[in-house]
PDB file of C-alpha atoms in Angstrom:
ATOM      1  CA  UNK A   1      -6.374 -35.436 -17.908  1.00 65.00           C
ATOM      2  CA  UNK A   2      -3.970 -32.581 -16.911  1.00 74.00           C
ATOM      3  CA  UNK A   3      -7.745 -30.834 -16.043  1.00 75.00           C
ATOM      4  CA  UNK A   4      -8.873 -33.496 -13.142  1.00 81.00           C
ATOM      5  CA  UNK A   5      -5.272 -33.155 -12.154  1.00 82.00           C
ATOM      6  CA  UNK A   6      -5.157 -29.304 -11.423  1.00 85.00           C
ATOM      7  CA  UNK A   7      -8.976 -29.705  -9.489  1.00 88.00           C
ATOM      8  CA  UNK A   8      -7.538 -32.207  -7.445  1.00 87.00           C
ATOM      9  CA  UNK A   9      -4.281 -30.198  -6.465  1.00 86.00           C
ATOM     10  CA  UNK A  10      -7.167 -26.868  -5.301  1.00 88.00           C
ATOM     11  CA  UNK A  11      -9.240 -29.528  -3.253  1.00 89.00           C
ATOM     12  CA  UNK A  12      -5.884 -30.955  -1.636  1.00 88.00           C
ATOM     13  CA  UNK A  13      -4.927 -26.955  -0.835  1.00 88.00           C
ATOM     14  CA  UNK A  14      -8.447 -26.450   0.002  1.00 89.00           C
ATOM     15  CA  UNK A  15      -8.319 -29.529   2.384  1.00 90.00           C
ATOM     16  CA  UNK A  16      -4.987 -28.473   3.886  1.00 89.00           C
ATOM     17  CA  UNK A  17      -6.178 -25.086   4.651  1.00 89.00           C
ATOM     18  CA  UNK A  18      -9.142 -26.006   6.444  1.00 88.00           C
ATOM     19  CA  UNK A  19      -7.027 -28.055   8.671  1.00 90.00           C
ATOM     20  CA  UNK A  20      -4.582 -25.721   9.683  1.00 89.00           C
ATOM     21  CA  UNK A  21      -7.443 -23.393  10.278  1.00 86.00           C
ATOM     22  CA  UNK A  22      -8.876 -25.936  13.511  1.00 86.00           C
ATOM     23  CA  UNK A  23      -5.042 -26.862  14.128  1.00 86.00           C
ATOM     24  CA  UNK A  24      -3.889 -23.247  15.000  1.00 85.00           C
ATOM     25  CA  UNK A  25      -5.172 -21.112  18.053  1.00 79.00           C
ATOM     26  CA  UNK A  26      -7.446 -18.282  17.790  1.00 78.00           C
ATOM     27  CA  UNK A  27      -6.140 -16.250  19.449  1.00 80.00           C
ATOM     28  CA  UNK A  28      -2.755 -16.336  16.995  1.00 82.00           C
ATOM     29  CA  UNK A  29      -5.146 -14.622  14.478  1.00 82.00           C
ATOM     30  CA  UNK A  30      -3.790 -16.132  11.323  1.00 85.00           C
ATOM     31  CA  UNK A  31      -4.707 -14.356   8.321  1.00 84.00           C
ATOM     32  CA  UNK A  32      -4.611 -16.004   4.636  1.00 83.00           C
ATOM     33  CA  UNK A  33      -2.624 -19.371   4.137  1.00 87.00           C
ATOM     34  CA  UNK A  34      -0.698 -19.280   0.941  1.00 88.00           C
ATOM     35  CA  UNK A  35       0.187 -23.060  -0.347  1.00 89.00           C
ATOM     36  CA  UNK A  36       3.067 -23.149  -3.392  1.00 88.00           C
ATOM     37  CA  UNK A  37       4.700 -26.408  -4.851  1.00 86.00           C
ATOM     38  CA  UNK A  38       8.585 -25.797  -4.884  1.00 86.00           C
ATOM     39  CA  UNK A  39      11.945 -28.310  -6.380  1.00 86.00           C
ATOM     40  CA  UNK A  40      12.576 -28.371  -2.680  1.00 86.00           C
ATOM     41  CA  UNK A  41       8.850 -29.266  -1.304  1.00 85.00           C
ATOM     42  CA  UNK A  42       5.769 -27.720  -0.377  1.00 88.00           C
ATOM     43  CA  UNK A  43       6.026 -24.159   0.874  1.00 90.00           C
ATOM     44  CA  UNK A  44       3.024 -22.952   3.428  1.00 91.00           C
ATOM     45  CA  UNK A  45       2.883 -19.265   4.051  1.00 90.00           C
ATOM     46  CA  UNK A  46       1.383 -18.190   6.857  1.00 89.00           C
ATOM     47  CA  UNK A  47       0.488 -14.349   8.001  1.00 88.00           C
ATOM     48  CA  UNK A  48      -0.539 -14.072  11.795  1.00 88.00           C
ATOM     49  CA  UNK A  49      -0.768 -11.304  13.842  1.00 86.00           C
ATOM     50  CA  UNK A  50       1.317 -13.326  16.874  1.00 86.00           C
ATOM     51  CA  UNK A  51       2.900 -15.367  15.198  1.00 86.00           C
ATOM     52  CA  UNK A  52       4.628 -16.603  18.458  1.00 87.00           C
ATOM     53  CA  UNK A  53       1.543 -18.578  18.895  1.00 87.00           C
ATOM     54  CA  UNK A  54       1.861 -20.885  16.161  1.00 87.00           C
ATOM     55  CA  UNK A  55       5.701 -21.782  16.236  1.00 87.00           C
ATOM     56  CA  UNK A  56       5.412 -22.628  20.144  1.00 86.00           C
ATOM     57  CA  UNK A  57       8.042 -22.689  22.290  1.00 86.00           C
ATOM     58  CA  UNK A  58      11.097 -24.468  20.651  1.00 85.00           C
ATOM     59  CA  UNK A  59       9.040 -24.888  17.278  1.00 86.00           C
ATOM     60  CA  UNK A  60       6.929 -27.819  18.772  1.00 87.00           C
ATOM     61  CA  UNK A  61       3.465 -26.659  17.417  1.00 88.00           C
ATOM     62  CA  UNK A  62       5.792 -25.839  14.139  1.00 89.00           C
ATOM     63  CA  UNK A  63       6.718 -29.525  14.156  1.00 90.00           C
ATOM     64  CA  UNK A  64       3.464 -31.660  15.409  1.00 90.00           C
ATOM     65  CA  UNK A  65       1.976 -29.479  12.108  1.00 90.00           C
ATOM     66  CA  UNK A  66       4.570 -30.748  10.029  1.00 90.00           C
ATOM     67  CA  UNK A  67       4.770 -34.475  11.112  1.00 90.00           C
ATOM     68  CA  UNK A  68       0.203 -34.617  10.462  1.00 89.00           C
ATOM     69  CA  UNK A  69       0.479 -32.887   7.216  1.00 89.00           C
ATOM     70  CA  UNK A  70       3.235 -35.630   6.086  1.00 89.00           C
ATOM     71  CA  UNK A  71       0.850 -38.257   7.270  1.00 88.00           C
ATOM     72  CA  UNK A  72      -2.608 -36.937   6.515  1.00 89.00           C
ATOM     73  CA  UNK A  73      -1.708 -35.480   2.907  1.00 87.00           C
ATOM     74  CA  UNK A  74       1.464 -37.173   1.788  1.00 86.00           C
ATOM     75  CA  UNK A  75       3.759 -34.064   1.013  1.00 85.00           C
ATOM     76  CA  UNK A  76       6.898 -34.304   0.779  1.00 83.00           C
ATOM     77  CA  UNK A  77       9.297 -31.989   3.117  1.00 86.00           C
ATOM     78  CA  UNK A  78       6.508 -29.601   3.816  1.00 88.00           C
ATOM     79  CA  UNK A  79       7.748 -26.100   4.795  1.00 89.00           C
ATOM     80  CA  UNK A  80       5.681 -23.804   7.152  1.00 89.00           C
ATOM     81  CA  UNK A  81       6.612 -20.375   7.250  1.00 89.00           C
ATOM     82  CA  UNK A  82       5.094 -17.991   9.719  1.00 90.00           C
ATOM     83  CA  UNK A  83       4.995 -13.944   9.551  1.00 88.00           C
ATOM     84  CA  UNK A  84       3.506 -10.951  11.039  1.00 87.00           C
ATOM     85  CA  UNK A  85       1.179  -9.293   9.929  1.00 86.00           C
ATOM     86  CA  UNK A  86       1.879  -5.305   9.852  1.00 85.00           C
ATOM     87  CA  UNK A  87      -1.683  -3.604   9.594  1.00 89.00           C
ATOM     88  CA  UNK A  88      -4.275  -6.404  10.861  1.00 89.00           C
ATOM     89  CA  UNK A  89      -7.325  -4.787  10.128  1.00 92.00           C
ATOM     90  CA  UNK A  90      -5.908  -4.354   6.295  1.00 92.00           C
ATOM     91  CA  UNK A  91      -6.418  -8.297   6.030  1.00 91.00           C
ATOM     92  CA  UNK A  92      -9.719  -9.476   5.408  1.00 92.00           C
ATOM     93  CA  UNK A  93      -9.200 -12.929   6.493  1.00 90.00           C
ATOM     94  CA  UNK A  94      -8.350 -11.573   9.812  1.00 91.00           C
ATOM     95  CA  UNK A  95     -11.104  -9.288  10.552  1.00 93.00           C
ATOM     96  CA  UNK A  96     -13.774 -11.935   9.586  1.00 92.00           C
ATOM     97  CA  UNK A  97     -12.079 -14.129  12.144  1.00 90.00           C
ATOM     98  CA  UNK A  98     -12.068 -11.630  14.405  1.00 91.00           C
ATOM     99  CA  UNK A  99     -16.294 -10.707  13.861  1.00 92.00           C
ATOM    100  CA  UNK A 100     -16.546 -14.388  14.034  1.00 90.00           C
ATOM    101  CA  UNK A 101     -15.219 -14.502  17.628  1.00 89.00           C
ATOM    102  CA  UNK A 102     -16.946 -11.654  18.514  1.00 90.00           C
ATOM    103  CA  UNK A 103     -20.607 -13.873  17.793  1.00 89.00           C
ATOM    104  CA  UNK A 104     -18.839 -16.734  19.501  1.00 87.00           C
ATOM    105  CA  UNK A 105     -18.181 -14.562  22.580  1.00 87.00           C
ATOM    106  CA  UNK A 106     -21.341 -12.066  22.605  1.00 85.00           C
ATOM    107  CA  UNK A 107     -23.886 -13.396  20.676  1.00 82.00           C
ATOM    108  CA  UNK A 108     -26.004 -12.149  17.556  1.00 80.00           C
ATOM    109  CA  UNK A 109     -27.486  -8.908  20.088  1.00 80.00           C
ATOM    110  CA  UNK A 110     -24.521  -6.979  19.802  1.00 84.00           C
ATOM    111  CA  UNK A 111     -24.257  -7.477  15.987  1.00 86.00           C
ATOM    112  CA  UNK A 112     -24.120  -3.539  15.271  1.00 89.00           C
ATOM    113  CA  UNK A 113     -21.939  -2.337  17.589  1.00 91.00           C
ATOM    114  CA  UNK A 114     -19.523  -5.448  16.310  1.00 91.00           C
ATOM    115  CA  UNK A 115     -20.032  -4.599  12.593  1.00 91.00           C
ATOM    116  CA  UNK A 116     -19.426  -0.579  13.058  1.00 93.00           C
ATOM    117  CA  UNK A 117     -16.671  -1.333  15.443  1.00 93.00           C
ATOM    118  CA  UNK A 118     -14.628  -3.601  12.798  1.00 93.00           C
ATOM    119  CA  UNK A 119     -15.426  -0.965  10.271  1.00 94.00           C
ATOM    120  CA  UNK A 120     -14.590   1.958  11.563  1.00 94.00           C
ATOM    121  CA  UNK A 121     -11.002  -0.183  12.363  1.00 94.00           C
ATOM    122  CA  UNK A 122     -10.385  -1.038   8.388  1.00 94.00           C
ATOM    123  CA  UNK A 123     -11.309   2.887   7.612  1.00 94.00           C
ATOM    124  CA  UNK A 124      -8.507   4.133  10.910  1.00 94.00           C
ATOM    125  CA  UNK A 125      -5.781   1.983   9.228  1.00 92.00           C
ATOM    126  CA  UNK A 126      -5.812   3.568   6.122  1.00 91.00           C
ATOM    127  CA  UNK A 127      -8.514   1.623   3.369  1.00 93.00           C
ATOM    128  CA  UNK A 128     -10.271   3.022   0.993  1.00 93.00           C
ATOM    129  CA  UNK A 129     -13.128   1.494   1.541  1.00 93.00           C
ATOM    130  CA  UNK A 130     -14.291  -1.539   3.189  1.00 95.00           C
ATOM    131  CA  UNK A 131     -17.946  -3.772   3.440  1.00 95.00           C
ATOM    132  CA  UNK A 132     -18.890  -6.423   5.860  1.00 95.00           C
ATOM    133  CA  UNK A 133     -22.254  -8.269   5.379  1.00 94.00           C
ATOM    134  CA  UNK A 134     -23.575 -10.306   8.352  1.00 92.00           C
ATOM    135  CA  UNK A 135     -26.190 -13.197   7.604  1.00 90.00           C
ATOM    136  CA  UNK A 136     -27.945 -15.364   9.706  1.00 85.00           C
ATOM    137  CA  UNK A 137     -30.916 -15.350  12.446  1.00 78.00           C
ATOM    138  CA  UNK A 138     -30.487 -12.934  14.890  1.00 71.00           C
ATOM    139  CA  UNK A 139     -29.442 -10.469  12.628  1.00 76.00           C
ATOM    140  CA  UNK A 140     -31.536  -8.205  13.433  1.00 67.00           C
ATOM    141  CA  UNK A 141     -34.793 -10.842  14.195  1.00 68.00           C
ATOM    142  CA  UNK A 142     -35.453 -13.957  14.513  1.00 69.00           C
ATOM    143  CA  UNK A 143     -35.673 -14.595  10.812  1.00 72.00           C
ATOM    144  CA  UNK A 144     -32.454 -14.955   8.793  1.00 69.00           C
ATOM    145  CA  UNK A 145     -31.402 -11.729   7.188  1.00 82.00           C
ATOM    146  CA  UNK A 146     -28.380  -9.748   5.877  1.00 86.00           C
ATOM    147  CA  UNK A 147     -26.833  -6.532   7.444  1.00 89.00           C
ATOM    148  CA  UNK A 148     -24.464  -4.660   5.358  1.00 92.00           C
ATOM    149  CA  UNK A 149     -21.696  -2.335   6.973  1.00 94.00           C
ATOM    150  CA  UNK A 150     -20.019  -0.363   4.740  1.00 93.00           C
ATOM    151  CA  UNK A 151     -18.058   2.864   4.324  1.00 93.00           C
ATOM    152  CA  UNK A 152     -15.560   4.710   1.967  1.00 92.00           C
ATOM    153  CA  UNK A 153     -14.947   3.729  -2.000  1.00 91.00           C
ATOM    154  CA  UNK A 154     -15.084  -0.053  -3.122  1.00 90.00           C
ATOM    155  CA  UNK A 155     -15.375  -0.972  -6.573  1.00 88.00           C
ATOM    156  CA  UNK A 156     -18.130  -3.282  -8.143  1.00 88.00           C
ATOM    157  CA  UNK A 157     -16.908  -4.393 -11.429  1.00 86.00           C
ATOM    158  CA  UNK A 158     -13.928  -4.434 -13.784  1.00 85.00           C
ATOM    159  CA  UNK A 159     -10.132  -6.625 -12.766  1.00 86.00           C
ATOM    160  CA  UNK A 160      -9.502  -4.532  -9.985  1.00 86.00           C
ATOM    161  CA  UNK A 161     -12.936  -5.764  -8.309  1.00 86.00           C
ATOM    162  CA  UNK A 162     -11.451  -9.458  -9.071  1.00 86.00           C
ATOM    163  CA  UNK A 163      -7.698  -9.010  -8.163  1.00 86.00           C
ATOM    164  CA  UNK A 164      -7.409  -5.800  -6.647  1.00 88.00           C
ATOM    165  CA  UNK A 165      -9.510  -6.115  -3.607  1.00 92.00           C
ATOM    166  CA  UNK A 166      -9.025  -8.546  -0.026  1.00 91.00           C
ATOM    167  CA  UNK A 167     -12.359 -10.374   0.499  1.00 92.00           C
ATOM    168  CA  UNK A 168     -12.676 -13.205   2.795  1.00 91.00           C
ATOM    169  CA  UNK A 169     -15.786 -15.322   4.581  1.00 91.00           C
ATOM    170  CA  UNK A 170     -16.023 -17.110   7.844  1.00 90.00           C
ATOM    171  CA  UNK A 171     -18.863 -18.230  10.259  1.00 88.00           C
ATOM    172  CA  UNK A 172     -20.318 -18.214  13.632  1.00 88.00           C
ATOM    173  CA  UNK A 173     -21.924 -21.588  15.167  1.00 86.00           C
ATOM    174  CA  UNK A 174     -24.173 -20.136  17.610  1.00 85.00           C
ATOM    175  CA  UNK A 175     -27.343 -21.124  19.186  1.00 83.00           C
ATOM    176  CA  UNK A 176     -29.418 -19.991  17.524  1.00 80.00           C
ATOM    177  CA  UNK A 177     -27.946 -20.581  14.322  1.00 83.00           C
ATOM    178  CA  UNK A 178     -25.084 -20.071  12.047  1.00 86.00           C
ATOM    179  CA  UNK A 179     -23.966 -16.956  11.386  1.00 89.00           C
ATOM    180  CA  UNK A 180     -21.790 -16.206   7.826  1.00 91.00           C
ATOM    181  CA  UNK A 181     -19.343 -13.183   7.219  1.00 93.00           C
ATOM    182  CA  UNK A 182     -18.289 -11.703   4.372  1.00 94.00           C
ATOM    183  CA  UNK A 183     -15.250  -8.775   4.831  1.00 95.00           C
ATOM    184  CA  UNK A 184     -14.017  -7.180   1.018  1.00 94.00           C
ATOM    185  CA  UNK A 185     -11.147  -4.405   1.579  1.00 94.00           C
ATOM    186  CA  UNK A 186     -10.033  -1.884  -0.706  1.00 94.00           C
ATOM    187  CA  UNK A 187      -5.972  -1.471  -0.152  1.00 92.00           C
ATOM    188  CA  UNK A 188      -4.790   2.037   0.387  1.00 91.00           C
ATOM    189  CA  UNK A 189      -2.101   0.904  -2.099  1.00 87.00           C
ATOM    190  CA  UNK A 190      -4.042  -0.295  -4.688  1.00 86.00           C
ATOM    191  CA  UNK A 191      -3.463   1.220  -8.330  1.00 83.00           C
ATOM    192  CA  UNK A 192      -6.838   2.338 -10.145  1.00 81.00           C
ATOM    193  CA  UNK A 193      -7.242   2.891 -13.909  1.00 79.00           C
ATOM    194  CA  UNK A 194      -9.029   5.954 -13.552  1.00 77.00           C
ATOM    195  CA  UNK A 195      -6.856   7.783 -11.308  1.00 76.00           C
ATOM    196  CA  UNK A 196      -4.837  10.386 -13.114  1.00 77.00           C
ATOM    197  CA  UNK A 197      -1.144  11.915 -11.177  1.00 77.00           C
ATOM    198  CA  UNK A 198      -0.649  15.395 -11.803  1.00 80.00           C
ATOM    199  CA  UNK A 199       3.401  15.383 -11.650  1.00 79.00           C
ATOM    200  CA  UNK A 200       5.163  19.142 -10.633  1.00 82.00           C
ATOM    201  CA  UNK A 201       7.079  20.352 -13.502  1.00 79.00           C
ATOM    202  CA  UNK A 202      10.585  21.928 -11.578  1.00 80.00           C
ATOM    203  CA  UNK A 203      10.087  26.133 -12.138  1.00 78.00           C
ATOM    204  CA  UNK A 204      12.497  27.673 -14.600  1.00 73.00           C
ATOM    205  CA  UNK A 205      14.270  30.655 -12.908  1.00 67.00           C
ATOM    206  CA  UNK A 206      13.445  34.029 -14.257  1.00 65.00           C
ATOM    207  CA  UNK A 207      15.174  35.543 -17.438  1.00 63.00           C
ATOM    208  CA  UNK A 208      16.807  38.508 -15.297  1.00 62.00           C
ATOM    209  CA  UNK A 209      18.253  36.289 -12.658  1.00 59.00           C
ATOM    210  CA  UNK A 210      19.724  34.034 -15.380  1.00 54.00           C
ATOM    211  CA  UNK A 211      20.800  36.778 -17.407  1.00 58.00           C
ATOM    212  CA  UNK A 212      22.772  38.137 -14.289  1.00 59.00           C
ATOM    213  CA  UNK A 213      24.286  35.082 -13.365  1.00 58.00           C
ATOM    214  CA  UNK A 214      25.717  34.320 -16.557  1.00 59.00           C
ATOM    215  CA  UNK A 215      27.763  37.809 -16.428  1.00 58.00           C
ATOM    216  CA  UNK A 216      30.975  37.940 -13.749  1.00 57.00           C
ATOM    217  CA  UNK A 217      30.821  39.764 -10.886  1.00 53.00           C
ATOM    218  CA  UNK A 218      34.637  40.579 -11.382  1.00 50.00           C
ATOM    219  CA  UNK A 219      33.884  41.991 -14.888  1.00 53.00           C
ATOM    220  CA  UNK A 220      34.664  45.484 -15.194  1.00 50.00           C
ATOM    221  CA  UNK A 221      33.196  48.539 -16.994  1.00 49.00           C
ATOM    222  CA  UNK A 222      33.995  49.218 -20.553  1.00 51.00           C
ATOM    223  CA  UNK A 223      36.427  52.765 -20.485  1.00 52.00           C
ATOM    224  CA  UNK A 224      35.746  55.090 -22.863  1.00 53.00           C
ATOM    225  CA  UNK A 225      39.089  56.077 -25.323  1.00 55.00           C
ATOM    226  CA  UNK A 226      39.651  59.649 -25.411  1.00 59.00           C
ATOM    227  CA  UNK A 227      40.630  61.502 -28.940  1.00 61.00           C
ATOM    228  CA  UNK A 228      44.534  61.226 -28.664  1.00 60.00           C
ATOM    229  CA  UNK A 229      46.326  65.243 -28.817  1.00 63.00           C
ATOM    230  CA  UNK A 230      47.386  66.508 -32.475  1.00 65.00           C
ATOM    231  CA  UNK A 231      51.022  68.063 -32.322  1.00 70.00           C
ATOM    232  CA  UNK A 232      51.467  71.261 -33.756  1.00 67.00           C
ATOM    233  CA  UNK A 233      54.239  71.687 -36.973  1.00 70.00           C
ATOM    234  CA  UNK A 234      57.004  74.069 -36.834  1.00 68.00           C
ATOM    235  CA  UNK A 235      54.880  76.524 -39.217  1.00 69.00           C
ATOM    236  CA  UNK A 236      52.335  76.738 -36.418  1.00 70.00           C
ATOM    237  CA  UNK A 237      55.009  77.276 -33.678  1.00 69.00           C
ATOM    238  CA  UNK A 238      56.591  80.176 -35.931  1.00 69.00           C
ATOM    239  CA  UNK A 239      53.229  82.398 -36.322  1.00 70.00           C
ATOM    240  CA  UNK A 240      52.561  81.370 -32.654  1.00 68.00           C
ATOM    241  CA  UNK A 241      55.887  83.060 -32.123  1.00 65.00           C
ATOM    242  CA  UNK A 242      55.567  86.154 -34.079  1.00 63.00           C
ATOM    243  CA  UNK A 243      54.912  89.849 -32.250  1.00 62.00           C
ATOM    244  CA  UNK A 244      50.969  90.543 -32.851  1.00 58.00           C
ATOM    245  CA  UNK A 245      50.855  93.836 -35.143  1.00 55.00           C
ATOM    246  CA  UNK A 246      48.805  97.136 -33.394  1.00 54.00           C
ATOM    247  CA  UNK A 247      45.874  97.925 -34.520  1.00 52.00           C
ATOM    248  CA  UNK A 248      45.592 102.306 -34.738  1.00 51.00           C
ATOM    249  CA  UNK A 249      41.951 103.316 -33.453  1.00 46.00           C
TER     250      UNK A 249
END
């Protein structure tokens, strides 16, 4: 059944994920692992915020992961790819990692000033919202209980709550307890249906100033024609001519 096939393929990923995760340092801070099937093998993405960390010096770490995944899971020519992560505290994966740590390091006390602190980080680097929920005991008594951090705009419902928005989970094994974290980001670049652009339409220049353009600066002013002379006959000339007769008083 091409169905038991495909759930088997997601537990193999699954699988291959979770050992990478106890394979690569902590302190590399590897963010989401991205497993695709290619003609040429299997491709492994990985995002890390050093990402010097996980290639080693030379590629050995790079190489020891390839040679156990070969062996372990039986791909063929797997292909690890390793970049670095521009924002950090825009990936979810990394910021639970990073709260988990924290827990590791500090213990379930300080679980406020660790939970502010990482959300106050997302909000600086440009989100538009962000939540963390911490569960476990400890948090804030003895019993086990859930703290939510949150800030900003996150949607609840709809495809961009499904696809739109980073969420990841990790966990603290303390003492006392285990501790779970849950980190959902809301991009700064994410595209919402309800958000309406108002686009600048370029202003029109006046009627006078196009008017004026249009005419030449080198045109010149329309002379008026003056009535051209009549010239007199010889009749005229003759009476003009003649003596003018004395008048007796």
């Amino acid at each position: 059944m091409i169905e038991r096939e495909f759930i088997k393929q997601k537990i193999k990923y699954l699988k291959i994920r979770e050992f990478l995760d106890k394979n690569i340092s902590k302190n590399a801070g590897a963010g989401r692992i991205a497993i695709e099937k290619t003609p040429m093998g299997t491709k492994i993405s990985i995002r890390a915020m050093r990402p010097g960390l996980i290639i080693g010096r030379g590629g050995s770490n790079i190489a020891k992961l390839t040679s156990a995944l070969k062996t372990k899971f039986k791909l063929e020519n797997p292909q690890i790819e390793v970049k670095e992560v521009d924002k950090p505290f825009l990936n979810a994966t990394i910021v639970a990692k990073r709260i988990a740590s924290s827990f590791e390091r500090f213990g379930s006390g300080r679980f406020k000033g660790i939970g502010y602190r990482a959300l106050n980080n997302i909000l600086n680097a440009g989100a538009i919202g962000a939540e963390i929920r911490i569960t476990g005991r400890g948090v804030p008594g003895q019993k086990a209980r859930s703290w939510r951090f949150y800030g900003g705009y996150m949607k609840k419902c709809g495809n961009v709550a499904i696809t739109g928005i980073d969420s990841a989970q990790s966990r603290a094994d303390l003492r006392s307890g285990t501790v779970g974290i849950k980190v959902k980001i809301m991009p700064p670049d994410i595209e919402l249906p309800d958000k309406v652009k108002l686009h600048e339409l370029p202003e029109e220049p006046k009627m006078e100033e196009a008017e004026a353009e249009e005419i030449p600066k080198t045109q010149s002013k329309k002379s008026k024609k003056k009535p051209a002379k009549k010239t007199p006959t010889a009749a005229e000339l003759a009476e003009k001519k003649k003596p003018k007769k004395e008048t007796k008083k």
